[in-house]
Amino acid sequence: MFELVQKNKRLIQVLIILIIIPFAFFGLEAYTRAKRGTDVATVEGEGITAREFGDALRAQQDRLRAAFGGQFDPSAYDTPEMREALVEALIAERLVAIEAVKSRLLVSDDALRRVIAAMPAFQRGGKFSKADYEALLRAQSLSEAQFEARLRYDLTVGQLRQAVSATAIAPKTVAARIDALEDEKREVSEALVPAGLYLDKVSVTPEQAKAHYEAHKAEYRAPERIRVEYVVLSAEALGKATSVSDAELKKAYAEAGSKYRVGEQRRASHILIKLAPDADEATRKAAHEKAEKILAEVKAAPEQFAELAKKYSQDTGSAAQGGDLGLFGRGMMVKSFEDAAFALKAGETSGIVETEFGLHIIRVTEIQPERARPLAEVRKELTKMVQEEKGKRRFAELAESFANQVYEQADALKPVAERLKLELKTSDWITKTPRPEYGVLNNPRLLAALFSPDALKERRNTDAIEVGSDTLVAARVLEHEAARERGFDEVRADIEQTLRREAAVKRATEAGEAILARLKKGEASDLKWGAAQMVSRREPGALEPAVLRTAMALDSAKLPSYFGEIRPGEGYAVYRLSKVIAAPQPSDDKLRQDLERLRQRIAASEYASYVASLRERADVSIHRDNLLPAQQ
Amino acid sequence: MALDLEEQEQLATLKAWWKDHGGNVVLVIVVMALAFSGWQGWRWYQIRQASEASALYETLRKAVEAGDLKGVRDSGGALAENFPNRLQAAMGALAQARFYFDRGDLKSAKAQLQWVIERSPSAEFRDLARLRLAMVLLDEKAYDAALAQLEPPPAAPFVAQYAALKGDILVEKNDAKQAAAAYRAALEKAPKDDQAFARSVRMRLEALGG
């Protein structure tokens, strides 16, 4: 072998070059493909990386956080099912992308440029800003090429999605039929045969109760519960605890500036002669003549304005007060009224002023010039504002140290409470399930932390958890009671009541069904019918979905028609269908709207089927080991 | 530097070898170069075709958005004529079908959908086009032709929608019994996460008294 190489050096060199050539052109993708140890899924040989998955998960959580605010608990929305759903969504997107690439759907540089230029994030003063673009990308540590490639990918997927779903059509025939079904109205009345009627007539033997207990032990278990001590650090409480000195108040008052200025206010009375803006010439003339006459009377005896207003004004509200409208500033009255009122001096009367309400004669009775509300008057609200600000500042100073202390000295909360002068509170028994009466502890994240092994077994402090804006809570378990079975005697009364009610509902059902049979034969009954209500599929009124469906599907050849339904815990409900009104011929507009609604529904179904069909033909595998959260 | 004997001998062997096989080696290299440039050229041609088709499709989409009948007809026609085998042409035909359907021109809508059924390289597009063609035929009251479109089974994910439409057509044909059976089949095959579809089909089924 070695000799052969020795002898044919040139030939070997040529051969080596020939072997190398393909690598220069085909790259190393064959090798990189093998490295998919952390990918969450593989679609047609392409990996969906853990990083892509992480990004998508984070984006989803950000959206949820924006929707739920402080109550958001990331762990509640990071279940294996949700991860599975998310990876399915990424696979769907990738399938469409692969199909787009295979079909060589291209997004031109030009189109790409247009989309980037139109993105609101990169705009300054309504125009694309190259500097903002670069700065924003740098902030996300993306190169322009990376960002543009990502965007191009999104646009390509979008193009194909759009080609499938934006081209959907819906048959008018079906839209019209659905319309007729949804708007058909039926008159339904309800009568209840209440279980309460039979509660006294049924009995439960101890053996029955015992048997029920044995069969349903799990349901009667007392849940796991804990009592905790906790410390709350909140900007609000910190603020309330601070005192505000006069000097601080004065400073804040000076800084508030125009906030406590009150513009000029005027008090006026008026006499109104109503006149609609679109009144005809004759009415207009009559109203003006009347107003002139009153004006003359007012001019003759200005001090009699209040009496004249009572006598003539057609503004019934103010007439009784002698035309008084109270104090008002600028911008509170219609323009022409305001202009007239602010042009007069105190005690003067205007001429005839026309507004959309009619003709006014205005008399200004008082002028309060522009003024600043004195400190004494605003002291209370100003103090509150200063306290809030101080509280926020104090909170910002303390939050980190609070979190650190809680973490560093994890076996007690007393020291941190003493050091920061916070109240150490104790709770009643609480369970894992959030409830409003838990107050500040009613936060899913906090509860989850309290029921973690660290907190339960090691009795460690929870982290300082943000339960609301500017509110941190740290808690520690004092007492823990595991879930336990409750003895028969402890729950006997509950069980007996449940069983009695069940038996009573059964009796009510028997009675109700007998009545229903008689009604169907056309015989009378002594049921007390509730008020009849008109329902349709679109407007179900107070009917439950199942009842509505039965009511709408009931044969209406012979009316009235009857049906019944068991109401668990309550009794047996009998329903009477007394009238059927076919849907009216829909207007063109309504039909168009309903057609579009149907079209969108069809489009969504078709796109889902499109993706499912791509998926059926493709080679897809999900690597579930990589899907679970990384263990810490 | 003088060559020693062994090297001279080697050179002679190589020369002899070259004399015998040199032509072949050159031929192989030439063929490879040709194949490579041919492959590159083909790739270049494909990309050019693809970008032309994509650009035409973009023009068509804008014309559809603007409601420009002439623009739609011109760019749509050019797409189908110049790039009949590309997906862009089928995408364009679907877009045109909706455009014409919305304007009440059912005949042109049908022609576009028919084109997709006959020419589209994508099986999914063919299934979609058949479903939509049956919808147009239903609106034209051509019930039997509509049912005929739905007869050959589509890919599994489309089965539920095919069945639901079959039910709608049979209702119009006053065949309540068969219609109910079709709706039931649709409900059975409906994807679990498409609640809106199932609700709507169930309503249509219940209205038949079943």
PDB file of C-alpha atoms in Angstrom, chain A residues 394-556:
ATOM      1  CA  ARG A 394     -38.339  53.429  50.016  1.00  0.00           C
ATOM      2  CA  PHE A 395     -39.617  50.247  48.370  1.00  0.00           C
ATOM      3  CA  ALA A 396     -37.044  50.539  45.614  1.00  0.00           C
ATOM      4  CA  GLU A 397     -34.311  50.984  48.226  1.00  0.00           C
ATOM      5  CA  LEU A 398     -35.440  48.057  50.347  1.00  0.00           C
ATOM      6  CA  ALA A 399     -36.669  45.515  47.777  1.00  0.00           C
ATOM      7  CA  GLU A 400     -33.286  44.062  46.984  1.00  0.00           C
ATOM      8  CA  SER A 401     -32.094  43.911  50.568  1.00  0.00           C
ATOM      9  CA  PHE A 402     -35.430  42.354  51.574  1.00  0.00           C
ATOM     10  CA  ALA A 403     -35.071  39.664  48.921  1.00  0.00           C
ATOM     11  CA  ASN A 404     -31.460  39.001  49.932  1.00  0.00           C
ATOM     12  CA  GLN A 405     -32.130  38.768  53.638  1.00  0.00           C
ATOM     13  CA  VAL A 406     -35.065  36.440  53.106  1.00  0.00           C
ATOM     14  CA  TYR A 407     -32.841  34.256  51.004  1.00  0.00           C
ATOM     15  CA  GLU A 408     -29.694  34.368  53.073  1.00  0.00           C
ATOM     16  CA  GLN A 409     -31.268  33.683  56.427  1.00  0.00           C
ATOM     17  CA  ALA A 410     -33.735  31.198  55.080  1.00  0.00           C
ATOM     18  CA  ASP A 411     -34.841  29.544  58.314  1.00  0.00           C
ATOM     19  CA  ALA A 412     -36.668  32.478  59.864  1.00  0.00           C
ATOM     20  CA  LEU A 413     -38.530  35.642  58.943  1.00  0.00           C
ATOM     21  CA  LYS A 414     -38.334  37.348  62.309  1.00  0.00           C
ATOM     22  CA  PRO A 415     -34.895  38.899  61.750  1.00  0.00           C
ATOM     23  CA  VAL A 416     -35.831  40.500  58.460  1.00  0.00           C
ATOM     24  CA  ALA A 417     -39.109  41.766  59.941  1.00  0.00           C
ATOM     25  CA  GLU A 418     -37.270  43.325  62.874  1.00  0.00           C
ATOM     26  CA  ARG A 419     -34.483  44.780  60.841  1.00  0.00           C
ATOM     27  CA  LEU A 420     -36.803  46.394  58.319  1.00  0.00           C
ATOM     28  CA  LYS A 421     -39.487  47.176  60.938  1.00  0.00           C
ATOM     29  CA  LEU A 422     -42.126  45.167  59.159  1.00  0.00           C
ATOM     30  CA  GLU A 423     -44.986  43.322  60.758  1.00  0.00           C
ATOM     31  CA  LEU A 424     -44.592  39.542  61.002  1.00  0.00           C
ATOM     32  CA  LYS A 425     -48.065  38.153  60.423  1.00  0.00           C
ATOM     33  CA  THR A 426     -49.482  34.650  60.769  1.00  0.00           C
ATOM     34  CA  SER A 427     -52.163  33.149  58.592  1.00  0.00           C
ATOM     35  CA  ASP A 428     -55.041  30.772  59.217  1.00  0.00           C
ATOM     36  CA  TRP A 429     -54.989  27.353  57.610  1.00  0.00           C
ATOM     37  CA  ILE A 430     -54.596  27.586  53.858  1.00  0.00           C
ATOM     38  CA  THR A 431     -54.651  24.988  51.092  1.00  0.00           C
ATOM     39  CA  LYS A 432     -52.964  24.728  47.733  1.00  0.00           C
ATOM     40  CA  THR A 433     -55.989  26.098  45.881  1.00  0.00           C
ATOM     41  CA  PRO A 434     -56.088  29.885  45.653  1.00  0.00           C
ATOM     42  CA  ARG A 435     -58.991  31.607  47.411  1.00  0.00           C
ATOM     43  CA  PRO A 436     -59.826  35.287  47.745  1.00  0.00           C
ATOM     44  CA  GLU A 437     -59.945  35.109  51.552  1.00  0.00           C
ATOM     45  CA  TYR A 438     -56.209  34.338  51.649  1.00  0.00           C
ATOM     46  CA  GLY A 439     -55.657  38.032  50.975  1.00  0.00           C
ATOM     47  CA  VAL A 440     -52.098  38.885  50.073  1.00  0.00           C
ATOM     48  CA  LEU A 441     -51.181  35.180  50.099  1.00  0.00           C
ATOM     49  CA  ASN A 442     -53.722  34.468  47.365  1.00  0.00           C
ATOM     50  CA  ASN A 443     -51.136  34.280  44.626  1.00  0.00           C
ATOM     51  CA  PRO A 444     -50.555  31.104  42.633  1.00  0.00           C
ATOM     52  CA  ARG A 445     -46.794  31.541  42.544  1.00  0.00           C
ATOM     53  CA  LEU A 446     -46.557  32.109  46.265  1.00  0.00           C
ATOM     54  CA  LEU A 447     -48.828  29.142  47.040  1.00  0.00           C
ATOM     55  CA  ALA A 448     -46.821  26.917  44.732  1.00  0.00           C
ATOM     56  CA  ALA A 449     -43.630  27.971  46.509  1.00  0.00           C
ATOM     57  CA  LEU A 450     -45.186  27.337  49.943  1.00  0.00           C
ATOM     58  CA  PHE A 451     -46.217  23.832  48.963  1.00  0.00           C
ATOM     59  CA  SER A 452     -42.807  22.952  47.554  1.00  0.00           C
ATOM     60  CA  PRO A 453     -40.674  20.407  49.464  1.00  0.00           C
ATOM     61  CA  ASP A 454     -38.196  23.108  50.416  1.00  0.00           C
ATOM     62  CA  ALA A 455     -40.855  25.082  52.230  1.00  0.00           C
ATOM     63  CA  LEU A 456     -42.792  22.129  53.674  1.00  0.00           C
ATOM     64  CA  LYS A 457     -40.010  19.840  54.850  1.00  0.00           C
ATOM     65  CA  GLU A 458     -37.083  22.189  55.365  1.00  0.00           C
ATOM     66  CA  ARG A 459     -39.332  25.007  56.601  1.00  0.00           C
ATOM     67  CA  ARG A 460     -37.372  27.428  54.479  1.00  0.00           C
ATOM     68  CA  ASN A 461     -38.528  30.928  53.590  1.00  0.00           C
ATOM     69  CA  THR A 462     -39.979  31.297  50.147  1.00  0.00           C
ATOM     70  CA  ASP A 463     -38.248  33.763  47.886  1.00  0.00           C
ATOM     71  CA  ALA A 464     -39.539  37.304  48.019  1.00  0.00           C
ATOM     72  CA  ILE A 465     -42.356  36.970  45.513  1.00  0.00           C
ATOM     73  CA  GLU A 466     -44.007  39.860  43.738  1.00  0.00           C
ATOM     74  CA  VAL A 467     -47.733  39.439  44.301  1.00  0.00           C
ATOM     75  CA  GLY A 468     -48.817  42.817  43.001  1.00  0.00           C
ATOM     76  CA  SER A 469     -47.255  45.999  41.745  1.00  0.00           C
ATOM     77  CA  ASP A 470     -44.589  47.122  44.221  1.00  0.00           C
ATOM     78  CA  THR A 471     -45.573  44.432  46.700  1.00  0.00           C
ATOM     79  CA  LEU A 472     -43.231  41.639  47.778  1.00  0.00           C
ATOM     80  CA  VAL A 473     -44.187  38.810  50.088  1.00  0.00           C
ATOM     81  CA  ALA A 474     -41.963  36.232  51.744  1.00  0.00           C
ATOM     82  CA  ALA A 475     -43.567  33.444  53.739  1.00  0.00           C
ATOM     83  CA  ARG A 476     -42.539  30.454  55.790  1.00  0.00           C
ATOM     84  CA  VAL A 477     -44.473  27.369  56.803  1.00  0.00           C
ATOM     85  CA  LEU A 478     -45.179  27.099  60.539  1.00  0.00           C
ATOM     86  CA  GLU A 479     -47.414  24.076  60.616  1.00  0.00           C
ATOM     87  CA  HIS A 480     -48.135  21.451  58.003  1.00  0.00           C
ATOM     88  CA  GLU A 481     -50.919  18.918  57.877  1.00  0.00           C
ATOM     89  CA  ALA A 482     -50.771  16.294  55.151  1.00  0.00           C
ATOM     90  CA  ALA A 483     -53.894  15.396  53.267  1.00  0.00           C
ATOM     91  CA  ARG A 484     -55.751  12.833  55.290  1.00  0.00           C
ATOM     92  CA  GLU A 485     -58.754  10.640  55.155  1.00  0.00           C
ATOM     93  CA  ARG A 486     -61.649  11.791  57.242  1.00  0.00           C
ATOM     94  CA  GLY A 487     -63.412   9.236  59.390  1.00  0.00           C
ATOM     95  CA  PHE A 488     -66.990   8.225  58.647  1.00  0.00           C
ATOM     96  CA  ASP A 489     -68.380  10.017  61.677  1.00  0.00           C
ATOM     97  CA  GLU A 490     -66.697  13.238  60.689  1.00  0.00           C
ATOM     98  CA  VAL A 491     -68.440  13.341  57.315  1.00  0.00           C
ATOM     99  CA  ARG A 492     -71.585  11.378  58.063  1.00  0.00           C
ATOM    100  CA  ALA A 493     -73.865  14.413  58.196  1.00  0.00           C
ATOM    101  CA  ASP A 494     -72.565  15.643  54.838  1.00  0.00           C
ATOM    102  CA  ILE A 495     -73.071  12.253  53.245  1.00  0.00           C
ATOM    103  CA  GLU A 496     -76.563  11.867  54.572  1.00  0.00           C
ATOM    104  CA  GLN A 497     -77.548  15.222  53.218  1.00  0.00           C
ATOM    105  CA  THR A 498     -76.064  14.436  49.802  1.00  0.00           C
ATOM    106  CA  LEU A 499     -77.850  11.098  49.641  1.00  0.00           C
ATOM    107  CA  ARG A 500     -81.170  12.545  50.771  1.00  0.00           C
ATOM    108  CA  ARG A 501     -80.935  15.181  48.086  1.00  0.00           C
ATOM    109  CA  GLU A 502     -80.078  12.576  45.490  1.00  0.00           C
ATOM    110  CA  ALA A 503     -83.037  10.450  46.507  1.00  0.00           C
ATOM    111  CA  ALA A 504     -85.306  13.490  46.475  1.00  0.00           C
ATOM    112  CA  VAL A 505     -84.163  14.426  42.970  1.00  0.00           C
ATOM    113  CA  LYS A 506     -84.955  10.885  41.903  1.00  0.00           C
ATOM    114  CA  ARG A 507     -88.465  11.136  43.335  1.00  0.00           C
ATOM    115  CA  ALA A 508     -88.921  14.525  41.682  1.00  0.00           C
ATOM    116  CA  THR A 509     -87.775  13.027  38.390  1.00  0.00           C
ATOM    117  CA  GLU A 510     -90.310  10.216  38.627  1.00  0.00           C
ATOM    118  CA  ALA A 511     -93.060  12.682  39.388  1.00  0.00           C
ATOM    119  CA  GLY A 512     -91.887  15.037  36.628  1.00  0.00           C
ATOM    120  CA  GLU A 513     -91.765  12.278  34.058  1.00  0.00           C
ATOM    121  CA  ALA A 514     -95.292  11.229  34.946  1.00  0.00           C
ATOM    122  CA  ILE A 515     -96.495  14.796  34.490  1.00  0.00           C
ATOM    123  CA  LEU A 516     -94.607  15.017  31.188  1.00  0.00           C
ATOM    124  CA  ALA A 517     -96.340  11.886  29.914  1.00  0.00           C
ATOM    125  CA  ARG A 518     -99.740  13.348  30.796  1.00  0.00           C
ATOM    126  CA  LEU A 519     -98.909  16.665  29.156  1.00  0.00           C
ATOM    127  CA  LYS A 520     -97.870  14.863  25.988  1.00  0.00           C
ATOM    128  CA  LYS A 521    -101.251  13.152  25.925  1.00  0.00           C
ATOM    129  CA  GLY A 522    -102.864  16.566  26.038  1.00  0.00           C
ATOM    130  CA  GLU A 523    -104.018  16.329  29.663  1.00  0.00           C
ATOM    131  CA  ALA A 524    -103.772  19.257  32.058  1.00  0.00           C
ATOM    132  CA  SER A 525    -101.259  19.559  34.870  1.00  0.00           C
ATOM    133  CA  ASP A 526    -101.010  21.700  37.972  1.00  0.00           C
ATOM    134  CA  LEU A 527     -97.450  22.811  37.209  1.00  0.00           C
ATOM    135  CA  LYS A 528     -96.595  26.433  37.860  1.00  0.00           C
ATOM    136  CA  TRP A 529     -95.074  27.627  34.604  1.00  0.00           C
ATOM    137  CA  GLY A 530     -92.481  30.345  34.684  1.00  0.00           C
ATOM    138  CA  ALA A 531     -92.654  33.265  32.289  1.00  0.00           C
ATOM    139  CA  ALA A 532     -92.381  32.222  28.656  1.00  0.00           C
ATOM    140  CA  GLN A 533     -89.159  33.331  26.979  1.00  0.00           C
ATOM    141  CA  MET A 534     -88.264  33.708  23.341  1.00  0.00           C
ATOM    142  CA  VAL A 535     -84.970  32.013  22.573  1.00  0.00           C
ATOM    143  CA  SER A 536     -82.911  31.346  19.503  1.00  0.00           C
ATOM    144  CA  ARG A 537     -79.602  29.625  18.925  1.00  0.00           C
ATOM    145  CA  ARG A 538     -78.012  33.021  18.605  1.00  0.00           C
ATOM    146  CA  GLU A 539     -79.707  34.355  21.743  1.00  0.00           C
ATOM    147  CA  PRO A 540     -80.139  31.481  24.176  1.00  0.00           C
ATOM    148  CA  GLY A 541     -81.488  33.677  26.987  1.00  0.00           C
ATOM    149  CA  ALA A 542     -81.223  31.906  30.326  1.00  0.00           C
ATOM    150  CA  LEU A 543     -81.401  28.381  28.892  1.00  0.00           C
ATOM    151  CA  GLU A 544     -78.528  26.021  29.404  1.00  0.00           C
ATOM    152  CA  PRO A 545     -76.810  24.875  26.187  1.00  0.00           C
ATOM    153  CA  ALA A 546     -78.130  21.300  26.398  1.00  0.00           C
ATOM    154  CA  VAL A 547     -81.722  22.456  27.041  1.00  0.00           C
ATOM    155  CA  LEU A 548     -81.510  24.995  24.249  1.00  0.00           C
ATOM    156  CA  ARG A 549     -80.318  22.355  21.809  1.00  0.00           C
ATOM    157  CA  THR A 550     -83.203  20.061  22.700  1.00  0.00           C
ATOM    158  CA  ALA A 551     -85.679  22.936  22.490  1.00  0.00           C
ATOM    159  CA  MET A 552     -84.444  23.993  19.060  1.00  0.00           C
ATOM    160  CA  ALA A 553     -84.355  20.465  17.669  1.00  0.00           C
ATOM    161  CA  LEU A 554     -87.770  19.423  19.032  1.00  0.00           C
ATOM    162  CA  ASP A 555     -90.334  18.431  16.427  1.00  0.00           C
ATOM    163  CA  SER A 556     -92.694  21.379  16.132  1.00  0.00           C
TER     164      SER A 556
END
